[in-house]
PDB file of C-alpha atoms in Angstrom:
ATOM      1  CA  MET U   1     -21.656   2.448  33.813  1.00 53.00           C
ATOM      2  CA  GLU U   2     -20.607   5.043  31.326  1.00 68.00           C
ATOM      3  CA  LEU U   3     -20.404   3.243  28.102  1.00 82.00           C
ATOM      4  CA  PHE U   4     -17.815   5.860  26.690  1.00 83.00           C
ATOM      5  CA  ASN U   5     -15.562   7.110  29.070  1.00 86.00           C
ATOM      6  CA  THR U   6     -14.655  10.946  28.565  1.00 87.00           C
ATOM      7  CA  GLN U   7     -11.887  10.945  30.973  1.00 88.00           C
ATOM      8  CA  VAL U   8     -10.285   7.665  29.313  1.00 89.00           C
ATOM      9  CA  ALA U   9     -10.616   8.931  25.936  1.00 89.00           C
ATOM     10  CA  VAL U  10      -8.714  12.228  26.725  1.00 91.00           C
ATOM     11  CA  GLU U  11      -5.933  10.518  28.703  1.00 91.00           C
ATOM     12  CA  SER U  12      -5.680   8.057  25.599  1.00 92.00           C
ATOM     13  CA  LEU U  13      -5.235  10.754  22.850  1.00 92.00           C
ATOM     14  CA  GLY U  14      -1.585  11.273  23.681  1.00 93.00           C
ATOM     15  CA  PRO U  15      -0.454   7.569  22.841  1.00 93.00           C
ATOM     16  CA  LEU U  16      -3.101   6.755  20.784  1.00 94.00           C
ATOM     17  CA  LEU U  17      -2.063   9.963  18.527  1.00 94.00           C
ATOM     18  CA  THR U  18       1.528   8.587  18.868  1.00 94.00           C
ATOM     19  CA  GLY U  19       0.010   5.149  17.635  1.00 93.00           C
ATOM     20  CA  LEU U  20      -1.358   6.969  14.634  1.00 94.00           C
ATOM     21  CA  LEU U  21       1.701   8.777  13.738  1.00 94.00           C
ATOM     22  CA  ILE U  22       3.631   5.588  13.550  1.00 94.00           C
ATOM     23  CA  THR U  23       0.876   4.070  11.461  1.00 94.00           C
ATOM     24  CA  VAL U  24       0.699   7.315   9.060  1.00 94.00           C
ATOM     25  CA  MET U  25       4.854   6.471   8.801  1.00 95.00           C
ATOM     26  CA  LEU U  26       4.431   3.236   8.191  1.00 95.00           C
ATOM     27  CA  THR U  27       2.039   3.945   5.450  1.00 95.00           C
ATOM     28  CA  ILE U  28       3.934   6.630   3.849  1.00 95.00           C
ATOM     29  CA  ILE U  29       7.507   4.330   3.820  1.00 97.00           C
ATOM     30  CA  VAL U  30       5.769   1.368   2.380  1.00 97.00           C
ATOM     31  CA  ILE U  31       3.841   3.010  -0.411  1.00 96.00           C
ATOM     32  CA  SER U  32       6.530   4.897  -1.459  1.00 96.00           C
ATOM     33  CA  LEU U  33       8.659   1.572  -1.678  1.00 97.00           C
ATOM     34  CA  SER U  34       6.225   0.039  -3.293  1.00 97.00           C
ATOM     35  CA  LEU U  35       5.424   2.336  -6.113  1.00 95.00           C
ATOM     36  CA  VAL U  36       9.368   1.909  -7.001  1.00 95.00           C
ATOM     37  CA  THR U  37       9.657  -1.731  -6.516  1.00 97.00           C
ATOM     38  CA  ALA U  38       6.132  -2.600  -8.390  1.00 96.00           C
ATOM     39  CA  LEU U  39       7.546  -0.905 -11.536  1.00 94.00           C
ATOM     40  CA  ALA U  40      10.716  -2.439 -11.529  1.00 95.00           C
ATOM     41  CA  VAL U  41       8.815  -5.843 -11.043  1.00 96.00           C
ATOM     42  CA  ALA U  42       6.146  -5.165 -13.671  1.00 95.00           C
ATOM     43  CA  LEU U  43       8.938  -4.199 -16.139  1.00 93.00           C
ATOM     44  CA  GLY U  44      11.030  -7.063 -15.402  1.00 95.00           C
ATOM     45  CA  ARG U  45       8.252  -9.156 -15.934  1.00 94.00           C
ATOM     46  CA  MET U  46       7.006  -7.883 -19.428  1.00 91.00           C
ATOM     47  CA  TYR U  47      10.993  -7.008 -21.025  1.00 90.00           C
ATOM     48  CA  GLY U  48      13.062  -8.946 -19.125  1.00 92.00           C
ATOM     49  CA  PRO U  49      14.991 -12.314 -19.747  1.00 94.00           C
ATOM     50  CA  ALA U  50      13.004 -15.506 -19.632  1.00 95.00           C
ATOM     51  CA  PRO U  51      14.635 -16.552 -15.799  1.00 95.00           C
ATOM     52  CA  LEU U  52      13.983 -12.985 -14.433  1.00 96.00           C
ATOM     53  CA  ARG U  53      10.503 -13.375 -15.762  1.00 95.00           C
ATOM     54  CA  TRP U  54      10.126 -16.476 -14.319  1.00 96.00           C
ATOM     55  CA  PHE U  55      11.460 -15.285 -10.970  1.00 97.00           C
ATOM     56  CA  LEU U  56       9.377 -12.450 -10.749  1.00 96.00           C
ATOM     57  CA  GLY U  57       6.344 -14.162 -11.568  1.00 96.00           C
ATOM     58  CA  ALA U  58       6.760 -16.618  -8.903  1.00 97.00           C
ATOM     59  CA  TYR U  59       7.426 -14.265  -6.197  1.00 97.00           C
ATOM     60  CA  VAL U  60       4.206 -12.333  -7.436  1.00 97.00           C
ATOM     61  CA  GLU U  61       2.270 -15.484  -6.937  1.00 97.00           C
ATOM     62  CA  ILE U  62       3.828 -16.642  -3.729  1.00 96.00           C
ATOM     63  CA  MET U  63       2.646 -13.065  -2.511  1.00 96.00           C
ATOM     64  CA  ARG U  64      -0.722 -12.776  -3.829  1.00 95.00           C
ATOM     65  CA  GLY U  65      -1.136 -16.580  -2.802  1.00 96.00           C
ATOM     66  CA  THR U  66      -0.570 -16.745   0.947  1.00 96.00           C
ATOM     67  CA  PRO U  67      -1.593 -14.174   3.507  1.00 96.00           C
ATOM     68  CA  LEU U  68      -0.206 -10.980   4.539  1.00 96.00           C
ATOM     69  CA  LEU U  69      -0.117 -11.761   8.316  1.00 95.00           C
ATOM     70  CA  LEU U  70       1.558 -15.069   7.575  1.00 96.00           C
ATOM     71  CA  GLN U  71       4.174 -13.348   5.253  1.00 96.00           C
ATOM     72  CA  LEU U  72       4.898 -10.522   8.557  1.00 96.00           C
ATOM     73  CA  ILE U  73       5.148 -13.613  11.001  1.00 96.00           C
ATOM     74  CA  TYR U  74       7.604 -15.513   8.862  1.00 95.00           C
ATOM     75  CA  ILE U  75       9.850 -12.654   8.246  1.00 96.00           C
ATOM     76  CA  TYR U  76       9.759 -11.259  11.919  1.00 96.00           C
ATOM     77  CA  TYR U  77       9.649 -14.616  13.576  1.00 95.00           C
ATOM     78  CA  VAL U  78      11.108 -17.472  11.326  1.00 95.00           C
ATOM     79  CA  LEU U  79      13.617 -15.815   9.461  1.00 94.00           C
ATOM     80  CA  PRO U  80      15.697 -15.244  12.690  1.00 94.00           C
ATOM     81  CA  GLU U  81      16.131 -19.267  12.722  1.00 94.00           C
ATOM     82  CA  VAL U  82      18.732 -18.854   9.488  1.00 92.00           C
ATOM     83  CA  GLY U  83      20.396 -15.670  10.703  1.00 93.00           C
ATOM     84  CA  ILE U  84      18.342 -12.813   9.303  1.00 93.00           C
ATOM     85  CA  ARG U  85      16.936 -10.709  12.279  1.00 94.00           C
ATOM     86  CA  LEU U  86      14.915  -7.763  12.187  1.00 94.00           C
ATOM     87  CA  ASP U  87      13.508  -5.052  14.249  1.00 94.00           C
ATOM     88  CA  ALA U  88       9.749  -4.842  14.481  1.00 93.00           C
ATOM     89  CA  PHE U  89       9.353  -1.901  12.395  1.00 95.00           C
ATOM     90  CA  SER U  90      11.612  -3.021   9.672  1.00 95.00           C
ATOM     91  CA  ALA U  91      10.180  -6.184   9.309  1.00 96.00           C
ATOM     92  CA  SER U  92       6.569  -4.501   9.211  1.00 96.00           C
ATOM     93  CA  VAL U  93       7.975  -2.308   5.989  1.00 97.00           C
ATOM     94  CA  LEU U  94       9.710  -5.236   4.527  1.00 97.00           C
ATOM     95  CA  GLY U  95       6.602  -7.414   4.648  1.00 96.00           C
ATOM     96  CA  LEU U  96       4.307  -5.118   3.507  1.00 97.00           C
ATOM     97  CA  THR U  97       6.335  -3.590   0.525  1.00 97.00           C
ATOM     98  CA  LEU U  98       6.941  -7.237  -0.483  1.00 97.00           C
ATOM     99  CA  ASN U  99       3.042  -7.881  -0.402  1.00 97.00           C
ATOM    100  CA  TYR U 100       1.874  -4.689  -1.927  1.00 97.00           C
ATOM    101  CA  SER U 101       4.651  -4.603  -4.557  1.00 97.00           C
ATOM    102  CA  ALA U 102       3.255  -7.565  -6.008  1.00 97.00           C
ATOM    103  CA  TYR U 103      -0.404  -6.630  -6.135  1.00 96.00           C
ATOM    104  CA  ILE U 104       0.688  -3.002  -7.586  1.00 96.00           C
ATOM    105  CA  SER U 105       3.199  -4.709 -10.120  1.00 96.00           C
ATOM    106  CA  GLU U 106      -0.040  -6.451 -11.762  1.00 95.00           C
ATOM    107  CA  VAL U 107      -1.754  -2.583 -11.762  1.00 94.00           C
ATOM    108  CA  TYR U 108       1.350  -1.120 -13.692  1.00 94.00           C
ATOM    109  CA  ARG U 109       1.383  -4.232 -15.949  1.00 92.00           C
ATOM    110  CA  SER U 110      -2.144  -3.656 -16.910  1.00 91.00           C
ATOM    111  CA  GLY U 111      -1.736  -0.091 -17.289  1.00 90.00           C
ATOM    112  CA  ILE U 112       1.495  -0.565 -19.797  1.00 88.00           C
ATOM    113  CA  GLN U 113      -0.868  -2.989 -21.733  1.00 86.00           C
ATOM    114  CA  ALA U 114      -3.612  -0.785 -22.182  1.00 84.00           C
ATOM    115  CA  ILE U 115      -1.879   1.502 -24.084  1.00 81.00           C
ATOM    116  CA  GLY U 116      -1.902   0.795 -27.837  1.00 70.00           C
ATOM    117  CA  ARG U 117       0.780  -0.974 -29.493  1.00 73.00           C
ATOM    118  CA  GLY U 118       0.659   1.681 -32.146  1.00 71.00           C
ATOM    119  CA  GLN U 119       2.389   4.034 -29.660  1.00 73.00           C
ATOM    120  CA  SER U 120       5.277   1.785 -29.175  1.00 72.00           C
ATOM    121  CA  ASP U 121       5.446   1.213 -32.931  1.00 72.00           C
ATOM    122  CA  ALA U 122       5.574   5.423 -33.527  1.00 75.00           C
ATOM    123  CA  ALA U 123       7.994   5.669 -31.044  1.00 72.00           C
ATOM    124  CA  ALA U 124      10.329   2.969 -33.155  1.00 72.00           C
ATOM    125  CA  ALA U 125       9.552   5.019 -36.024  1.00 75.00           C
ATOM    126  CA  LEU U 126      11.149   8.251 -34.765  1.00 72.00           C
ATOM    127  CA  GLY U 127      14.194   6.299 -33.866  1.00 73.00           C
ATOM    128  CA  MET U 128      13.185   6.154 -29.988  1.00 77.00           C
ATOM    129  CA  THR U 129      14.801   3.255 -28.203  1.00 74.00           C
ATOM    130  CA  ARG U 130      12.270   0.964 -25.990  1.00 73.00           C
ATOM    131  CA  PRO U 131      13.660   2.484 -22.745  1.00 75.00           C
ATOM    132  CA  LEU U 132      12.981   6.125 -23.959  1.00 80.00           C
ATOM    133  CA  ALA U 133       9.642   5.305 -25.528  1.00 79.00           C
ATOM    134  CA  MET U 134       8.551   3.665 -22.389  1.00 79.00           C
ATOM    135  CA  ARG U 135       9.936   6.776 -20.105  1.00 76.00           C
ATOM    136  CA  ARG U 136       8.620   9.573 -22.605  1.00 77.00           C
ATOM    137  CA  ILE U 137       5.353   8.283 -24.051  1.00 80.00           C
ATOM    138  CA  ILE U 138       4.211   4.526 -22.491  1.00 82.00           C
ATOM    139  CA  LEU U 139       4.815   5.145 -18.630  1.00 82.00           C
ATOM    140  CA  PRO U 140       3.242   8.679 -18.367  1.00 80.00           C
ATOM    141  CA  GLN U 141       0.093   7.425 -19.956  1.00 83.00           C
ATOM    142  CA  ALA U 142       0.103   3.863 -18.030  1.00 85.00           C
ATOM    143  CA  ILE U 143       0.272   5.860 -14.707  1.00 82.00           C
ATOM    144  CA  ARG U 144      -2.474   8.145 -15.745  1.00 83.00           C
ATOM    145  CA  ILE U 145      -4.705   5.178 -15.956  1.00 84.00           C
ATOM    146  CA  VAL U 146      -3.463   3.591 -12.958  1.00 88.00           C
ATOM    147  CA  ILE U 147      -3.760   6.540 -10.744  1.00 85.00           C
ATOM    148  CA  PRO U 148      -7.300   5.679  -9.055  1.00 82.00           C
ATOM    149  CA  ALA U 149      -6.400   1.961  -8.293  1.00 85.00           C
ATOM    150  CA  LEU U 150      -2.812   3.234  -6.654  1.00 89.00           C
ATOM    151  CA  GLY U 151      -5.167   5.379  -4.351  1.00 87.00           C
ATOM    152  CA  ASN U 152      -7.076   2.132  -3.351  1.00 88.00           C
ATOM    153  CA  PHE U 153      -4.366   0.368  -2.452  1.00 93.00           C
ATOM    154  CA  LEU U 154      -2.753   3.357  -0.311  1.00 92.00           C
ATOM    155  CA  ILE U 155      -6.278   3.235   1.655  1.00 91.00           C
ATOM    156  CA  SER U 156      -5.830  -0.418   1.790  1.00 93.00           C
ATOM    157  CA  LEU U 157      -2.118  -0.144   3.015  1.00 95.00           C
ATOM    158  CA  PHE U 158      -3.231   2.581   5.728  1.00 94.00           C
ATOM    159  CA  LYS U 159      -5.819  -0.153   7.291  1.00 93.00           C
ATOM    160  CA  ASP U 160      -3.561  -3.494   6.825  1.00 94.00           C
ATOM    161  CA  THR U 161      -0.964  -1.880   9.148  1.00 94.00           C
ATOM    162  CA  ALA U 162      -2.958  -2.942  11.990  1.00 92.00           C
ATOM    163  CA  LEU U 163      -1.672  -6.299  11.247  1.00 93.00           C
ATOM    164  CA  CYS U 164       1.628  -5.062  12.215  1.00 93.00           C
ATOM    165  CA  SER U 165       0.738  -5.655  15.715  1.00 90.00           C
ATOM    166  CA  VAL U 166       1.353  -9.004  15.348  1.00 91.00           C
ATOM    167  CA  VAL U 167       5.023  -8.650  15.300  1.00 90.00           C
ATOM    168  CA  SER U 168       4.492  -5.912  18.035  1.00 86.00           C
ATOM    169  CA  VAL U 169       4.550  -2.648  15.924  1.00 91.00           C
ATOM    170  CA  GLN U 170       2.561  -0.241  18.257  1.00 87.00           C
ATOM    171  CA  GLU U 171       0.882   1.466  15.950  1.00 91.00           C
ATOM    172  CA  VAL U 172      -2.470   2.694  16.950  1.00 92.00           C
ATOM    173  CA  LEU U 173      -4.268  -0.637  17.129  1.00 91.00           C
ATOM    174  CA  PHE U 174      -1.666  -2.225  18.978  1.00 91.00           C
ATOM    175  CA  THR U 175      -1.480   0.899  21.186  1.00 92.00           C
ATOM    176  CA  ALA U 176      -5.273   0.467  21.968  1.00 93.00           C
ATOM    177  CA  GLN U 177      -4.814  -3.375  22.719  1.00 91.00           C
ATOM    178  CA  LEU U 178      -2.354  -2.608  25.429  1.00 91.00           C
ATOM    179  CA  MET U 179      -4.269   0.371  26.863  1.00 92.00           C
ATOM    180  CA  ALA U 180      -7.640  -1.864  26.815  1.00 92.00           C
ATOM    181  CA  ALA U 181      -5.739  -4.715  28.647  1.00 90.00           C
ATOM    182  CA  ARG U 182      -4.923  -2.270  31.419  1.00 90.00           C
ATOM    183  CA  ASN U 183      -8.023  -0.270  31.958  1.00 88.00           C
ATOM    184  CA  TYR U 184     -10.475  -3.015  30.235  1.00 89.00           C
ATOM    185  CA  GLN U 185     -12.107   0.315  28.420  1.00 91.00           C
ATOM    186  CA  TYR U 186     -12.401  -1.589  25.076  1.00 92.00           C
ATOM    187  CA  PHE U 187     -15.653   0.313  24.071  1.00 93.00           C
ATOM    188  CA  THR U 188     -13.810   3.913  24.593  1.00 93.00           C
ATOM    189  CA  LEU U 189     -10.310   3.018  22.965  1.00 93.00           C
ATOM    190  CA  TYR U 190     -11.460   0.856  20.081  1.00 94.00           C
ATOM    191  CA  THR U 191     -14.066   4.017  19.233  1.00 94.00           C
ATOM    192  CA  LEU U 192     -11.566   6.348  19.335  1.00 94.00           C
ATOM    193  CA  VAL U 193      -9.214   3.827  17.052  1.00 94.00           C
ATOM    194  CA  GLY U 194     -12.115   3.461  14.799  1.00 94.00           C
ATOM    195  CA  ILE U 195     -12.845   7.276  14.646  1.00 94.00           C
ATOM    196  CA  PHE U 196      -8.825   7.748  13.884  1.00 94.00           C
ATOM    197  CA  TYR U 197      -9.208   5.540  10.913  1.00 94.00           C
ATOM    198  CA  PHE U 198     -12.132   6.569   9.068  1.00 94.00           C
ATOM    199  CA  ALA U 199     -10.818  10.376   9.800  1.00 93.00           C
ATOM    200  CA  VAL U 200      -7.630   9.646   7.708  1.00 92.00           C
ATOM    201  CA  SER U 201      -9.013   7.301   5.287  1.00 91.00           C
ATOM    202  CA  PHE U 202     -12.278   8.983   4.139  1.00 91.00           C
ATOM    203  CA  PRO U 203     -10.353  12.150   3.147  1.00 91.00           C
ATOM    204  CA  THR U 204      -8.094  10.145   1.308  1.00 88.00           C
ATOM    205  CA  SER U 205     -10.984   8.358  -0.401  1.00 88.00           C
ATOM    206  CA  GLN U 206     -12.461  11.366  -1.135  1.00 89.00           C
ATOM    207  CA  LEU U 207      -9.213  12.477  -2.913  1.00 86.00           C
ATOM    208  CA  VAL U 208      -8.941   9.330  -4.926  1.00 82.00           C
ATOM    209  CA  GLY U 209     -12.566   9.716  -6.213  1.00 82.00           C
ATOM    210  CA  TRP U 210     -11.373  13.278  -7.286  1.00 83.00           C
ATOM    211  CA  LEU U 211      -8.327  12.041  -9.114  1.00 78.00           C
ATOM    212  CA  GLU U 212     -10.507   9.485 -11.057  1.00 76.00           C
ATOM    213  CA  ARG U 213     -12.928  11.643 -11.986  1.00 78.00           C
ATOM    214  CA  ARG U 214     -10.027  14.092 -13.279  1.00 76.00           C
ATOM    215  CA  THR U 215      -8.409  11.371 -15.244  1.00 72.00           C
ATOM    216  CA  LYS U 216     -11.436  10.243 -16.980  1.00 69.00           C
ATOM    217  CA  ARG U 217     -11.924  13.823 -18.027  1.00 65.00           C
ATOM    218  CA  GLY U 218      -8.863  14.088 -18.902  1.00 58.00           C
ATOM    219  CA  ARG U 219      -8.883  11.015 -20.947  1.00 57.00           C
ATOM    220  CA  ARG U 220     -12.091  11.857 -22.999  1.00 58.00           C
ATOM    221  CA  ARG U 221     -10.394  15.212 -24.044  1.00 55.00           C
ATOM    222  CA  THR U 222      -7.332  13.097 -25.290  1.00 49.00           C
ATOM    223  CA  GLU U 223      -9.569  10.930 -27.020  1.00 51.00           C
ATOM    224  CA  GLY U 224     -11.971  13.690 -28.364  1.00 51.00           C
ATOM    225  CA  GLN U 225      -8.755  15.482 -30.052  1.00 50.00           C
ATOM    226  CA  THR U 226      -7.559  11.948 -31.754  1.00 48.00           C
TER     227      THR U 226
END
């Protein structure tokens, strides 16, 4: 028996590529929402009033302390019991965004804290308000520091979308599962899925590495001028 069935592979390309498109769309939507939400969470934890800091701190710890798979199951299967019903794709976007926002907010927070306090003091001496100093001085430098880490989160997110199959999102892995259940061509289908994941993840990881090297060179030049 042929281990890798070329005919099945060719016939499966269409559905699998459609699943891959859903995977990529899910990744782009979630990372876009997470980058914005995480920044708001980080700033709220650092500069917000005490009740807000407590609430956001609890949110981050809950998201980091429970499995992503459980969070997806809870949103899709448990929330309907209290009247909150989301379709599979929306539930996946919400679950992934809540999870990744918690982790990325800590990256933002560490990046902001890495900026010397002298920068804030200098901005205050120039008459800048804290929001203005944050927007013009602190955040541009902090984001430059955390870009490599954010790139790694993008790669992890792309792979974690496979967990959305538990709520029936027909991303590429779930599509392969459905097809394999009908034709039993597990080796062929899952090999193709592995190739698809690698074909997207590897160039992205190379881009992240390039950004990291470029960021380091830029920081060294900046430090050399000071």
